[in-house]
Coordinates of C-alpha atoms and ligand atoms in Angstrom, one line a residue:
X1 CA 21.0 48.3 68.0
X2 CA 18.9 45.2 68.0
X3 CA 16.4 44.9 70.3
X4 CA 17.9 47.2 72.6
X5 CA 21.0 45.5 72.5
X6 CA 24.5 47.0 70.9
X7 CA 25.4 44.8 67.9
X8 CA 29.2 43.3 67.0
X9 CA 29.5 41.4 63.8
X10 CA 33.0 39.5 62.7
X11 CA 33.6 36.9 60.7
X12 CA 36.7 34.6 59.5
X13 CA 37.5 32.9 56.0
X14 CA 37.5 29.3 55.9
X15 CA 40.5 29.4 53.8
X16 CA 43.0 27.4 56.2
X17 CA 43.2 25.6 59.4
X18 CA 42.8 28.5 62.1
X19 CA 45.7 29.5 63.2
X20 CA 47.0 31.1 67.3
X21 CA 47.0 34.1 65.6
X22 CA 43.4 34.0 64.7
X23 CA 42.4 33.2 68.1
X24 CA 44.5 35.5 70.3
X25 CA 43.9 38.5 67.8
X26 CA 40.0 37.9 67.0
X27 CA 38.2 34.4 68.5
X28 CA 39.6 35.0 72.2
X29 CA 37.9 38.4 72.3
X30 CA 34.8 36.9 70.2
X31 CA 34.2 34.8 72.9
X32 CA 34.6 37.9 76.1
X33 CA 32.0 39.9 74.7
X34 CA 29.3 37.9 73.7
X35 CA 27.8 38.1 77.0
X36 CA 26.8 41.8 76.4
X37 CA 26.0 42.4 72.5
X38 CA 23.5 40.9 70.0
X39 CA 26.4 39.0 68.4
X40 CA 26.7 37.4 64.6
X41 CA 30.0 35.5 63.9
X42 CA 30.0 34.9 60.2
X43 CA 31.8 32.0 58.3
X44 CA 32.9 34.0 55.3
X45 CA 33.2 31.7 52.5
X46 CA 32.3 34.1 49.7
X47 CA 35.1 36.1 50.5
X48 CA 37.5 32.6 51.0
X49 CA 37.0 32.3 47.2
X50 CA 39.2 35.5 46.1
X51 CA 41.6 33.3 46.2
X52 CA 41.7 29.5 44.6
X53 CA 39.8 27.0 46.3
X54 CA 39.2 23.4 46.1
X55 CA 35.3 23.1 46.7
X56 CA 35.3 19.8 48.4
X57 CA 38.0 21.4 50.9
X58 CA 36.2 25.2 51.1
X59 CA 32.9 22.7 52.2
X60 CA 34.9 20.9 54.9
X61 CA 36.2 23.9 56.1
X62 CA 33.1 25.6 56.7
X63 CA 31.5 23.1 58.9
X64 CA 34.9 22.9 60.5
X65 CA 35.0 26.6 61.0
X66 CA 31.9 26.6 62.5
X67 CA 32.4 23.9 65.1
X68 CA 36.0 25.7 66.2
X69 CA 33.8 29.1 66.8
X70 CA 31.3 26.8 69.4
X71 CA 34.6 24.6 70.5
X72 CA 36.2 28.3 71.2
X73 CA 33.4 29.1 73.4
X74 CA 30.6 30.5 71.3
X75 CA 26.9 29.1 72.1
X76 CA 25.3 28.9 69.3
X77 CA 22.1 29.2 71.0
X78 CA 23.3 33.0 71.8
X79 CA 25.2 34.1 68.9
X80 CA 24.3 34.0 65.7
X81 CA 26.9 31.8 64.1
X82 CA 26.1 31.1 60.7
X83 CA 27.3 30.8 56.6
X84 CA 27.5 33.9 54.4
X85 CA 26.8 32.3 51.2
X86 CA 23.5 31.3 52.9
X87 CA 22.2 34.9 53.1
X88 CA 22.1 36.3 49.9
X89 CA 21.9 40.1 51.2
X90 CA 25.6 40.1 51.5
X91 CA 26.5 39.5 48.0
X92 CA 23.3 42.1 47.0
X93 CA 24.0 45.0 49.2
X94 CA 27.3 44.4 48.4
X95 CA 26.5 45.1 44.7
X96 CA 24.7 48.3 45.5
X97 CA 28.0 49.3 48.2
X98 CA 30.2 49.0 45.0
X99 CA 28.6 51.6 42.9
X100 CA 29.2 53.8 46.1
X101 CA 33.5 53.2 46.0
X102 CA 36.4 54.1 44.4
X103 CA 38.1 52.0 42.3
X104 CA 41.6 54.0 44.0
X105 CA 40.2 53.6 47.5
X106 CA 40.2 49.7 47.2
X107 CA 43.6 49.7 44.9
X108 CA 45.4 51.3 48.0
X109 CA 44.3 48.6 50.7
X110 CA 47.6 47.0 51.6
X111 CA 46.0 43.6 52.1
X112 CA 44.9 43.5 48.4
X113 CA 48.2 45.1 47.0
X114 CA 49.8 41.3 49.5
X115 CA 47.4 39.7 48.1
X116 CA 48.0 40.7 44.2
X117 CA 51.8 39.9 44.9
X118 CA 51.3 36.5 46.2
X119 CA 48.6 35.4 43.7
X120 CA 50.0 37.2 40.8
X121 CA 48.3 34.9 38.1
X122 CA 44.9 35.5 39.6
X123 CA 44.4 39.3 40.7
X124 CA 40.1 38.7 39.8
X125 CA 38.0 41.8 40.9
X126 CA 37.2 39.9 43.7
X127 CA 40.3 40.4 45.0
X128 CA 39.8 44.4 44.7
X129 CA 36.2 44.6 46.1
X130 CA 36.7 42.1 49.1
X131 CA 36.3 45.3 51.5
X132 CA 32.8 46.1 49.7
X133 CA 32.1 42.8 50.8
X134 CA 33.3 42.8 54.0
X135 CA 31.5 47.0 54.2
X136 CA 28.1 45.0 53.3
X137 CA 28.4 41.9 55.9
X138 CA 29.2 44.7 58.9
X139 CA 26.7 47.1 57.8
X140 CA 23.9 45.0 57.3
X141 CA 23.2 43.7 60.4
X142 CA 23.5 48.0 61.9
X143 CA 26.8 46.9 63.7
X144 CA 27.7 48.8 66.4
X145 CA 31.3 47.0 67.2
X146 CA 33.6 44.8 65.1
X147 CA 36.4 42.7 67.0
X148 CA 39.3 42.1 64.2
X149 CA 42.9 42.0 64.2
X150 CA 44.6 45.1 63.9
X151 CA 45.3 44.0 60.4
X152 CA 41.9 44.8 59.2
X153 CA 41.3 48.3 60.5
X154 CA 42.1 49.9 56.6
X155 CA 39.1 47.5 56.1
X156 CA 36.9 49.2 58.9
X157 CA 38.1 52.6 58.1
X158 CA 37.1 52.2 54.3
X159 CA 33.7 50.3 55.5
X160 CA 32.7 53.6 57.7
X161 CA 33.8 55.6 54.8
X162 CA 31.6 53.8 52.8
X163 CA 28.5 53.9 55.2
X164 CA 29.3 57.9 55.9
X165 CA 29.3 58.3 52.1
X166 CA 26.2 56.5 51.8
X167 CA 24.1 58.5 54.5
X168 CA 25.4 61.9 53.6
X169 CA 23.2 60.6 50.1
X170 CA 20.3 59.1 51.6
X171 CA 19.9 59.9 55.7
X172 CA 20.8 57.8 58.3
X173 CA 20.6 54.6 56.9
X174 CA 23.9 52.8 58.2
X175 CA 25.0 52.4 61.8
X176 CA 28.8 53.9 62.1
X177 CA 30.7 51.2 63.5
X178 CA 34.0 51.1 65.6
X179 CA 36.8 48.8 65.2
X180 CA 37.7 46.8 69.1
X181 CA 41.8 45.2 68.8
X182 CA 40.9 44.2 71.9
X183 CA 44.4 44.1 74.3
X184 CA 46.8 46.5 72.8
X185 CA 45.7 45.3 69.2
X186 CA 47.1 42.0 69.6
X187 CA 48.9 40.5 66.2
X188 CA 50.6 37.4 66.7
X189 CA 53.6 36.8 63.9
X190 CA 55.2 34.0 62.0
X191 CA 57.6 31.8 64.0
X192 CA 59.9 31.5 61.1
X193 CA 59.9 35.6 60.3
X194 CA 58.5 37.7 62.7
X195 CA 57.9 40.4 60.5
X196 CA 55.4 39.4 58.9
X197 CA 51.9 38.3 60.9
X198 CA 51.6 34.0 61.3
X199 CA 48.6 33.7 58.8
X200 CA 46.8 30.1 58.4
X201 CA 47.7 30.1 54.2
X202 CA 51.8 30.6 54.6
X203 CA 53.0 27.2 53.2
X204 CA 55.4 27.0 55.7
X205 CA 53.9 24.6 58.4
X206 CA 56.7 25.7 61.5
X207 CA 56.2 28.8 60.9
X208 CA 51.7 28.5 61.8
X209 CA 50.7 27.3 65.4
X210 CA 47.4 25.7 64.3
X211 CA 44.5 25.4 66.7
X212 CA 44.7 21.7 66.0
X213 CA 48.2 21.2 65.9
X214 CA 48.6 18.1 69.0
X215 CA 51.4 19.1 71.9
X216 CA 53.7 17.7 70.1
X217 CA 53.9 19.8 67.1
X218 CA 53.4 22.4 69.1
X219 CA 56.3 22.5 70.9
X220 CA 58.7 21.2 68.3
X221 CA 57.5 24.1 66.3
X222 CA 58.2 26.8 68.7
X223 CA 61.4 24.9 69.7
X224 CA 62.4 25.7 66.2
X225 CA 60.7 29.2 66.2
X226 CA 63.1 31.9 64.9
X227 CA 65.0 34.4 67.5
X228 CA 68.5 36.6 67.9
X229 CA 71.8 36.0 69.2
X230 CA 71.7 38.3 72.4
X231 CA 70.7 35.8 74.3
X232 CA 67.9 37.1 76.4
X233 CA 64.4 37.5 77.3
X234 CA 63.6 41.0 76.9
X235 CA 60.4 42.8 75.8
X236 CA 62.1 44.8 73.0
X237 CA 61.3 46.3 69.2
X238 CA 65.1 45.3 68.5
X239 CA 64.2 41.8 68.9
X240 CA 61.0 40.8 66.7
X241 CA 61.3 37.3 67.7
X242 CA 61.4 37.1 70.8
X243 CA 58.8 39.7 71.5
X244 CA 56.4 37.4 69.6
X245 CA 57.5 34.7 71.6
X246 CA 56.6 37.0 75.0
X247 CA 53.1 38.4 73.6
X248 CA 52.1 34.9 72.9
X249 CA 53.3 33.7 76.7
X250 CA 51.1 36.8 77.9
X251 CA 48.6 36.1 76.2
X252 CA 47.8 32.2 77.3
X253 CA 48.9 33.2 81.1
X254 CA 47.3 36.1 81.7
X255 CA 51.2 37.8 83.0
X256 CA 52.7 41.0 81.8
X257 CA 55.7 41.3 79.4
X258 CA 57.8 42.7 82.9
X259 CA 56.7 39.2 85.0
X260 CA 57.7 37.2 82.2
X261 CA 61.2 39.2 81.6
X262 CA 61.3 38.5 85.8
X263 CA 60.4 35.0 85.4
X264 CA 63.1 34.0 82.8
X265 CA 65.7 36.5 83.9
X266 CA 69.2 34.8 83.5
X267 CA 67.6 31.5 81.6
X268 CA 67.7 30.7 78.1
X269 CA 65.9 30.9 74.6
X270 CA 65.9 26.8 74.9
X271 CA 63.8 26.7 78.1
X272 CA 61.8 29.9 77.6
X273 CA 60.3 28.4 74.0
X274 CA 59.5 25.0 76.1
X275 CA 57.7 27.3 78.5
X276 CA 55.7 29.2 75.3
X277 CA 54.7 25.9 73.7
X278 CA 53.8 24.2 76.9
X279 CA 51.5 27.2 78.0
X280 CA 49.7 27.1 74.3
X281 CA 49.3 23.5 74.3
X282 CA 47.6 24.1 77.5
X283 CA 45.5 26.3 76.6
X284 CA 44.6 24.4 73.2
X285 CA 43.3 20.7 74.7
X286 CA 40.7 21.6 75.9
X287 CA 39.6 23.4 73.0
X288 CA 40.3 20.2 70.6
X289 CA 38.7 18.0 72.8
X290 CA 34.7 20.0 72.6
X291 CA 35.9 20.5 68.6
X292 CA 36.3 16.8 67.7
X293 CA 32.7 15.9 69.8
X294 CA 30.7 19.0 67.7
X295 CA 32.3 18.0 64.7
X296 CA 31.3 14.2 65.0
X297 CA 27.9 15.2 65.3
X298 CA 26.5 16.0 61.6
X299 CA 22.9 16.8 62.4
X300 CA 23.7 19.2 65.3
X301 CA 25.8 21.3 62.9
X302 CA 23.6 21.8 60.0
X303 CA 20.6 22.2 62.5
X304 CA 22.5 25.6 63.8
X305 CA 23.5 26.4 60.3
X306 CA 19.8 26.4 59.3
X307 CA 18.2 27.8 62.1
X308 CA 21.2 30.9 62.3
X309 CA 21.1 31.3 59.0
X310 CA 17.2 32.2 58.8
X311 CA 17.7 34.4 61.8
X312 CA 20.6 36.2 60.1
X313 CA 18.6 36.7 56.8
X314 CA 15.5 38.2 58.7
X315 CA 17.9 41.0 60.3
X316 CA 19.7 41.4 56.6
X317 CA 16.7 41.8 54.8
X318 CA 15.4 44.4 57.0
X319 CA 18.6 46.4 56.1
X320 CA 18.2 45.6 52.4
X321 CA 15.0 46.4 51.9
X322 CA 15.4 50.1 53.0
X323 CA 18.5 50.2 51.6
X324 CA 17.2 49.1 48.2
X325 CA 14.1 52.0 48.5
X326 CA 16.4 54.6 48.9
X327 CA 18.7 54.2 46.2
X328 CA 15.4 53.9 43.8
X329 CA 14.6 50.2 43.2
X330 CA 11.2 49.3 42.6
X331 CA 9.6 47.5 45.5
X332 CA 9.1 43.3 44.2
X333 CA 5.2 42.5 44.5
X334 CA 4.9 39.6 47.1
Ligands
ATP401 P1 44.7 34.4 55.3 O1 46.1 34.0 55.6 O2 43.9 33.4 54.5 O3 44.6 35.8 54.7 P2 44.3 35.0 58.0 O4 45.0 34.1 58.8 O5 44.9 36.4 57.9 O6 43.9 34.4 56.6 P3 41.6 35.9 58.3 O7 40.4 34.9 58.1 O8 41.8 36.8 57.3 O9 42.9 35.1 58.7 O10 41.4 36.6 59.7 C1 40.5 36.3 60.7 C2 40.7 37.1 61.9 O11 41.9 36.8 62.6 C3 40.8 38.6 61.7 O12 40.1 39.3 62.7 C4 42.2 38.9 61.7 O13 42.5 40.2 62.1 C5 42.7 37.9 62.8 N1 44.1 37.6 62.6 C6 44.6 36.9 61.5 N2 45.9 36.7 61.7 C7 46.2 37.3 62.9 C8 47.5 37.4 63.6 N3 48.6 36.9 63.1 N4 47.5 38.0 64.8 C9 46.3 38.6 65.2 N5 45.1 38.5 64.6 C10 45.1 37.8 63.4
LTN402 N1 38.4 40.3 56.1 C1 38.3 39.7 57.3 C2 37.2 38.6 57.4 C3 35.9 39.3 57.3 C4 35.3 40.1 58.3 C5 34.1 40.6 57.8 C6 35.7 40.5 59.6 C7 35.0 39.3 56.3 N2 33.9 40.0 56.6 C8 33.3 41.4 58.5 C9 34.9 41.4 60.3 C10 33.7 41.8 59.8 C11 39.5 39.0 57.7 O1 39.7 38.8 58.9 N3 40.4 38.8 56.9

């Protein structure tokens, strides 16, 4: 809690252009609950560098990140948006966090055992202790709720196992906090292999809605979008593709997997996908249109990344300091 208020914390990498998936699983519901927490929506850029970047890129994307979280709907004036690299209690409590994990804990994480596949000439130690980051960012602000795609509950289970492990030592230092998926956990996958969830680094471009793509590309690319050969629109595990296809339509509308069944009964995949891209691309102008203004104006940005990034730290340190007496450090002289 924070002055009386209930806390959330999330954050996103700046490792890609933001993808539908990243909004319908995480942003969207970012964006529903501000109203009634103390909120900090963290640009993580410590943990975007696990994996190769180029650092003129990684320091577009930031600012870019940013302005999509306040184009999404985020005032900035409410929520503490703000840069992780520019609060140095992450990477420190982090530090201290490690010492309390298991190297086996972190080796069973599925998204580091993906990760280790896909960047097999680069598995750095990074890429093992990215949920001790992640454990630190949460638990230093005493988060109360964390909006995430369902793909990164193994991260909030380990993070509370962490915290538990940490107060059962010292008292009750860390908050416990609780995972929200938000409708039914939502996880939007690829268009080209619904298997496997649409993430904003797959090199293949048809297969990623990005926030920015134009109409255009958007409905070209779920024109092409992958499907079966039964030939219709039904809600149904048998048929990955076209489930994907019915989630997304749900989730820009507002309708139910039965109305949409209803809706499309007796038409075909041709029409339904025009319907999907049209109903994204809807929902996506008026997004683009707030980004490109915040983006164009420098000064504004780096006046919230200063100012949220000072009110971030003072909330961190708070946490670090007690954090840093219990486990024995010697308190510095100021
Ligand atoms: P990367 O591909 O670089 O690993 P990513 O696309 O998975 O990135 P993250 O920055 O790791 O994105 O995730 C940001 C947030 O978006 C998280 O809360 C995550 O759960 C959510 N998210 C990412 N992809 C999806 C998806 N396909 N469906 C639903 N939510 C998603
Ligand atoms: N690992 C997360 C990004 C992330 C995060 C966090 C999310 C880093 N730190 C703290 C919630 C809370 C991901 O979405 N891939």
């Amino acid at each position: 809690m924070i002055d009386g208020k209930k806390v959330i914390f999330s954050g996103m990498q700046p490792s890609g252009d933001l993808t539908l998936g990243n909004y319908l699983g995480a942003l969207k519901n970012w964006v529903q609950l501000s109203d009634e927490y103390m909120t900090f929506f963290c640009v993580v850029d410590e943990h975007a560098i696990t994996v190769r970047q180029d650092p003129a890129t990684l320091r577009k994307r930031v600012r870019e990140l940013m302005a999509l979280y306040i184009a999404a709907g985020l005032d900035p004036e409410k929520n503490c948006i703000y840069v992780q690299s520019h609060v140095s209690c992450h990477a420190e409590l982090a530090w201290i966090l490690n010492c309390f994990t298991y190297v086996g804990e972190l080796q069973r994480m599925t998204q580091f055992k993906d990760k280790s596949a896909k960047h097999a000439d680069n598995i750095n130690a990074g890429l093992l202790t990215y949920p001790v980051l992640m454990a630190a960012d949460i638990l230093l602000y005493q988060t109360d709720v964390v909006p995430v795609g369902i793909d990164q509950k193994q991260h909030l289970e380990i993070t509370r196992n962490i915290a538990e492990r940490f107060n059962n030592i010292y008292g009750d230092v860390f908050t416990i906090p609780d995972i929200y998926l938000g409708k039914a956990g939502t996880r939007i996958m690829s268009l080209q292999d619904p298997l496997h969830k649409m993430s904003k680094s797959d090199e293949n471009d048809n297969a990623t809605i990005h926030l920015l793509d134009g109409r255009d590309a958007v409905i070209r690319k779920f024109k092409r979008a992958i499907t079966d050969s039964e030939a219709q629109i039904r809600y149904r595990e048998e048929q990955p593709g076209i489930r994907n296809l019915i989630d997304i339509y749900c989730a820009c509308t507002g309708k139910t997997p039965q109305e949409t069944e209803k809706e499309f009964d007796g038409k075909g995949y041709g029409e339904f996908k025009i319907a999907v891209g049209e109903a994204v691309a809807d929902l996506l102008d008026p997004l683009q249109k707030r980004y490109k203004e915040i983006l164009a104006d420098k000064s504004y940005l780096e006046g919230i990344m200063k100012t949220n990034g000072e009110r971030a730290e003072y909330y961190a340190r708070k946490t670090l300091r007690k954090v840093q007496k219990k486990v024995g450090f010697v308190e510095k002289i100021r």
